[in-house]
Every structure is written in C-alpha cells, then in structure tokens.
Short mmCIF file of C-alpha atoms and ligand atoms in Angstrom, two decimals:
data_model
loop_
_atom_site.label_atom_id
_atom_site.label_comp_id
_atom_site.label_asym_id
_atom_site.label_seq_id
_atom_site.Cartn_x
_atom_site.Cartn_y
_atom_site.Cartn_z
CA MET A 7 45.22 -79.10 25.02
CA ASN A 8 45.22 -82.32 23.05
CA ALA A 9 44.21 -81.18 19.54
CA ARG A 10 42.18 -84.35 19.08
CA ALA A 11 40.19 -83.99 22.30
CA PHE A 12 36.50 -84.41 21.54
CA VAL A 13 35.00 -81.37 23.25
CA VAL A 14 31.39 -80.28 22.94
CA ALA A 15 31.25 -76.70 24.26
CA LEU A 16 27.94 -75.37 25.58
CA ASP A 17 27.81 -71.71 26.50
CA GLY A 18 24.92 -69.44 27.33
CA PRO A 19 23.25 -67.44 30.08
CA ALA A 20 21.88 -68.78 33.37
CA GLY A 21 18.72 -70.84 33.19
CA ALA A 22 18.70 -71.34 29.40
CA GLY A 23 18.60 -75.10 29.86
CA LYS A 24 22.36 -75.64 29.34
CA SER A 25 22.86 -78.05 32.24
CA THR A 26 19.89 -80.21 31.31
CA VAL A 27 21.02 -80.35 27.69
CA ALA A 28 24.70 -80.89 28.58
CA ARG A 29 24.00 -83.76 31.00
CA ALA A 30 21.68 -85.53 28.57
CA VAL A 31 24.03 -85.05 25.60
CA ALA A 32 27.00 -86.39 27.61
CA ALA A 33 25.00 -89.46 28.66
CA ARG A 34 23.89 -90.13 25.09
CA LEU A 35 27.44 -89.73 23.73
CA GLY A 36 28.93 -91.85 26.53
CA VAL A 37 31.31 -89.10 27.70
CA GLU A 38 31.64 -87.15 30.94
CA TYR A 39 30.17 -83.75 31.66
CA LEU A 40 31.82 -80.75 33.34
CA ASP A 41 29.79 -77.90 34.82
CA THR A 42 32.32 -75.04 34.98
CA GLY A 43 29.77 -72.77 36.70
CA ALA A 44 29.93 -75.22 39.63
CA MET A 45 33.69 -74.52 39.81
CA TYR A 46 33.14 -70.75 40.13
CA ARG A 47 30.44 -71.48 42.69
CA ALA A 48 32.75 -73.82 44.63
CA VAL A 49 35.44 -71.14 44.87
CA THR A 50 32.78 -68.68 46.04
CA PHE A 51 31.66 -71.20 48.68
CA ALA A 52 35.25 -71.52 49.95
CA VAL A 53 35.64 -67.73 50.03
CA LEU A 54 32.44 -67.18 52.03
CA ARG A 55 33.18 -70.07 54.39
CA ARG A 56 36.50 -68.51 55.32
CA GLY A 57 34.94 -65.07 55.78
CA VAL A 58 37.08 -63.61 52.97
CA SER A 59 35.61 -60.62 51.11
CA VAL A 60 34.92 -61.22 47.40
CA THR A 61 36.52 -57.83 46.78
CA ASP A 62 39.86 -59.13 48.13
CA THR A 63 40.91 -60.24 44.65
CA VAL A 64 44.37 -61.46 45.68
CA GLU A 65 43.14 -63.67 48.52
CA VAL A 66 40.21 -64.97 46.42
CA ALA A 67 42.64 -65.95 43.64
CA ARG A 68 44.93 -67.63 46.18
CA LEU A 69 42.02 -69.68 47.46
CA ALA A 70 41.07 -70.72 43.89
CA THR A 71 44.59 -72.15 43.55
CA VAL A 72 44.83 -73.99 46.87
CA ILE A 73 41.37 -75.43 47.44
CA ASP A 74 40.77 -79.08 46.82
CA LEU A 75 37.90 -79.37 44.33
CA GLU A 76 36.13 -82.60 43.45
CA ILE A 77 33.32 -82.13 40.95
CA SER A 78 31.34 -85.13 39.78
CA SER A 79 28.00 -85.30 37.98
CA THR A 80 26.20 -85.64 41.33
CA SER A 81 28.26 -83.78 43.91
CA VAL A 82 30.68 -80.94 44.58
CA MET A 83 33.22 -81.35 47.38
CA VAL A 84 35.31 -78.38 48.51
CA ASP A 85 38.23 -79.28 50.80
CA GLY A 86 36.41 -82.47 51.75
CA VAL A 87 33.16 -80.63 52.64
CA ASP A 88 30.01 -81.51 50.69
CA ALA A 89 29.00 -78.20 49.06
CA THR A 90 26.50 -79.65 46.55
CA ALA A 91 23.46 -77.88 48.01
CA ALA A 92 25.21 -74.77 49.34
CA ILE A 93 26.70 -73.77 45.96
CA ARG A 94 23.13 -73.39 44.61
CA GLY A 95 21.99 -71.32 47.62
CA ARG A 96 21.24 -67.63 47.71
CA GLU A 97 24.49 -66.56 49.39
CA VAL A 98 26.75 -68.18 46.80
CA THR A 99 24.48 -67.15 43.89
CA ASP A 100 24.62 -63.50 45.00
CA ALA A 101 28.43 -63.48 45.35
CA VAL A 102 29.54 -65.65 42.42
CA SER A 103 29.53 -62.94 39.72
CA ALA A 104 32.22 -61.01 41.60
CA VAL A 105 34.38 -64.14 41.86
CA ALA A 106 33.84 -64.97 38.17
CA ALA A 107 34.93 -61.42 37.23
CA ASN A 108 38.32 -61.98 38.91
CA GLN A 109 40.79 -62.61 36.06
CA ALA A 110 43.30 -64.44 38.27
CA VAL A 111 40.55 -66.84 39.39
CA ARG A 112 39.60 -67.42 35.76
CA THR A 113 43.18 -68.25 34.81
CA VAL A 114 43.36 -70.88 37.56
CA LEU A 115 39.99 -72.44 36.76
CA VAL A 116 40.60 -72.47 32.99
CA ASP A 117 43.79 -74.47 33.68
CA ARG A 118 41.80 -76.86 35.84
CA GLN A 119 39.16 -77.22 33.09
CA ARG A 120 41.81 -78.00 30.46
CA ALA A 121 43.42 -80.56 32.77
CA TRP A 122 40.02 -82.21 33.31
CA VAL A 123 39.55 -82.61 29.53
CA ALA A 124 43.15 -83.72 28.95
CA ALA A 125 42.70 -86.50 31.52
CA ARG A 126 39.61 -87.80 29.71
CA GLY A 127 40.34 -87.07 26.05
CA GLY A 128 37.22 -84.92 25.84
CA GLY A 129 33.78 -84.37 27.26
CA VAL A 130 30.80 -82.06 27.27
CA VAL A 131 31.82 -78.79 28.93
CA GLU A 132 29.29 -76.20 29.99
CA GLY A 133 29.91 -72.55 30.90
CA ARG A 134 30.16 -69.02 29.53
CA ASP A 135 33.57 -68.84 27.84
CA ILE A 136 34.12 -72.46 26.82
CA ALA A 137 34.00 -71.90 23.04
CA THR A 138 35.61 -68.45 23.12
CA VAL A 139 38.46 -68.94 25.63
CA VAL A 140 38.82 -72.40 27.18
CA PHE A 141 38.44 -74.67 24.13
CA PRO A 142 38.49 -72.53 20.97
CA ASP A 143 39.16 -75.78 19.04
CA ALA A 144 36.08 -77.59 20.35
CA VAL A 145 34.56 -79.87 17.70
CA LEU A 146 31.10 -78.50 18.37
CA LYS A 147 30.21 -75.11 19.87
CA LEU A 148 26.70 -74.33 20.99
CA PHE A 149 25.26 -71.16 22.41
CA VAL A 150 22.08 -72.02 24.30
CA THR A 151 19.64 -69.19 24.99
CA ALA A 152 16.04 -68.60 26.02
CA SER A 153 14.10 -65.47 26.87
CA PRO A 154 14.52 -64.15 30.46
CA ARG A 155 10.82 -64.84 31.11
CA VAL A 156 11.05 -68.47 30.00
CA ARG A 157 14.24 -68.94 32.00
CA ALA A 158 12.58 -67.47 35.09
CA GLU A 159 9.55 -69.72 34.67
CA ARG A 160 11.77 -72.82 34.42
CA ARG A 161 13.74 -71.84 37.52
CA VAL A 162 10.57 -71.19 39.54
CA ALA A 163 9.15 -74.56 38.44
CA GLU A 164 12.29 -76.20 39.89
CA THR A 165 12.99 -74.21 43.01
CA GLY A 166 9.91 -72.04 43.63
CA GLY A 167 9.81 -68.26 44.01
CA ASP A 168 8.26 -65.38 42.19
CA VAL A 169 8.62 -65.32 38.38
CA ALA A 170 8.92 -61.53 38.09
CA GLU A 171 11.58 -61.38 40.84
CA VAL A 172 13.57 -64.26 39.38
CA GLU A 173 13.31 -62.69 35.93
CA ALA A 174 14.70 -59.39 37.25
CA SER A 175 17.64 -61.15 38.90
CA ILE A 176 18.33 -63.12 35.70
CA ILE A 177 18.39 -59.90 33.65
CA GLU A 178 20.77 -58.31 36.15
CA ARG A 179 23.11 -61.34 36.20
CA ASP A 180 23.13 -61.46 32.36
CA ARG A 181 24.09 -57.81 32.28
CA ARG A 182 26.98 -58.37 34.70
CA ASP A 183 28.17 -61.54 32.92
CA SER A 184 28.08 -60.03 29.42
CA THR A 185 29.59 -56.63 30.23
CA ARG A 186 32.43 -57.68 32.55
CA ASP A 187 36.02 -57.18 31.33
CA ALA A 188 37.20 -60.73 32.00
CA SER A 189 35.84 -63.23 29.43
CA PRO A 190 32.37 -61.75 28.99
CA LEU A 191 29.59 -64.06 27.81
CA LEU A 192 29.86 -63.85 24.01
CA LEU A 193 28.71 -65.90 21.07
CA ALA A 194 31.76 -67.50 19.36
CA ASP A 195 31.92 -66.82 15.59
CA ASP A 196 31.52 -70.48 14.74
CA ALA A 197 28.97 -71.36 17.44
CA ILE A 198 25.50 -72.61 16.65
CA GLU A 199 22.81 -70.66 18.50
CA LEU A 200 19.98 -72.67 20.00
CA ASP A 201 17.04 -70.70 21.38
CA THR A 202 15.19 -73.13 23.63
CA SER A 203 12.29 -70.75 24.50
CA ASP A 204 9.79 -72.61 22.35
CA LEU A 205 11.63 -75.90 22.00
CA ASP A 206 11.14 -79.13 23.82
CA ILE A 207 14.41 -79.98 25.64
CA ASP A 208 14.28 -83.53 24.22
CA GLU A 209 14.28 -82.07 20.70
CA VAL A 210 17.27 -79.88 21.56
CA VAL A 211 19.16 -82.86 22.97
CA ALA A 212 18.44 -84.97 19.89
CA GLU A 213 19.68 -82.19 17.61
CA VAL A 214 22.90 -81.64 19.59
CA VAL A 215 23.63 -85.39 19.68
CA ARG A 216 23.07 -85.57 15.93
CA LEU A 217 25.51 -82.68 15.33
CA ALA A 218 28.09 -84.15 17.71
CA GLU A 219 27.90 -87.62 16.11
CA GLU A 220 28.31 -86.00 12.70
CA ARG A 221 31.47 -84.18 13.86
CA ARG A 222 32.79 -87.31 15.57
CA MET A 223 32.69 -89.14 12.21
CA GLN A 224 34.69 -86.42 10.43
O1 DC B 309 26.09 -71.40 35.27
P1 DC B 309 26.09 -70.90 36.71
O2 DC B 309 24.92 -70.03 37.04
O3 DC B 309 26.27 -72.00 37.70
O4 DC B 309 27.41 -69.99 36.81
C1 DC B 309 27.76 -69.35 38.00
C2 DC B 309 28.51 -68.06 37.73
O5 DC B 309 29.78 -68.33 37.16
C3 DC B 309 27.81 -67.07 36.79
O6 DC B 309 27.93 -65.77 37.35
C4 DC B 309 28.60 -67.15 35.52
C5 DC B 309 29.95 -67.60 35.97
N1 DC B 309 30.62 -68.48 35.01
C6 DC B 309 31.63 -67.95 34.26
O7 DC B 309 31.93 -66.76 34.38
N2 DC B 309 32.32 -68.73 33.40
C7 DC B 309 32.01 -70.02 33.25
N3 DC B 309 32.71 -70.78 32.39
C8 DC B 309 30.95 -70.59 34.01
C9 DC B 309 30.26 -69.79 34.87
#
C-alpha cells in the first residue's frame, strides 16, 4: 500500500449507520467510497447463482478470484449482471457470513481492496477489518456502533419488517462476525469509537469530517 494513501477506515457491526456516514463523509471530503461488505455480498451472489454450496470453501475461493466485480457508489455488477438489489436480499444476507468466514476469500478481497485504494490514492473504506487488517496505517480509524435495538429500528424504517425479529437476526450476525476465526470484528487499538444510538447522523458526519480534515493537514 502507498504509505501516503489517505484512507479513512470505518468499521463496525451491521446497521450501525456506517454506510450512511461513510458515503456522506466521502462526498464532503471529495474522495471515493468503498463498501467492502458489498464485495463479500457480490461473491455470495456469484456463488448462489452458480448453485455452489457456501461450504465448498475451495470453489467459493476460486470464484472470488475469477469473478468480474464492478462496484460503484450506485451499483454492483457481477460478471456483467446487475446485482445491486439482489446482494441486499434475504438469500445473500443469510449466506454471506459463511463466505466472509472463508480465509481464502478474505485474502483475495483484501488484495482487491488495496488495489482499489492504490488506484485512487485513498478513499473512505467501510467494513469490519479495515483498520485492523486491510489498512492498519489508515490516517483515521473509526468504529461505528449502535445498540441492536436502534440498529433494528433503523433497518425496519428503511426496508420494513418486524423490529424484534430484525433485532434477533442482528444479534446473531454480530455473534458470528465477532467470534469467527478469520478477521473477527474487533476495535483497533487506535480507533475512535462512535456510538450513534443517540446521535443525529448529521452530527456524526460533521465530527468525522472534522477529524479527517485535521489529519489531512498533518
Ligand atoms: O456490511 P454488510 O452487512 O454488507 O456485510 C456483509 C457481510 O460481510 C457481513 O457478514 C460482514 C462481512 N464483512 C466482512 O467480514 N468484512 C468486511 N470488510 C465487510 C463485510
């Protein structure tokens, strides 16, 4: 990685408001934004589309290497197929944790994430292991959290559903993501923790932009 790449790393559990914050911060800083969760979802989409079992770790890792992935701020294309909506669907959401736990898949996607940053000289990168594994030299590391209840309420406001059910699935996904062997979701030593449960997202964005501008000057 280019040591001078200007990377803002945003990690945290599902539904904590990471994507909203990351997109807004990138726009305000005039840099691009990478949603690494969308990459794990895109691989999962390719796996399901080909009828491959997520437990076939070798074949899943092979697919992660060979698929053509185009991720922009508005769309996700997998081998030329528009997967933007499907990667957020139930099927992919249920299977993605198993794909993300595959170490060989992670190695391939981490390389792709580093290449994305190298091509741009930096950016706002969102995920689970960005500060701990992918860009340990990021200029700013943020760990965005919110209570499972608040996260469930936000998700239901966006996509509908039952708050208690969504909350239960969030708790279960957190457990899987933070206890897996491969790059579990962890707070980096030098990360700043932002609990957005009682915060207005605009306030969070303003604070992150302020911190990023401060680091950019240094
Ligand atoms: O943020 P998300 O819900 O779109 O992430 C989808 C899955 O990918 C989720 O199970 C966590 C996993 N993930 C990961 O392991 N590492 C990342 N850098 C990003 C996402």
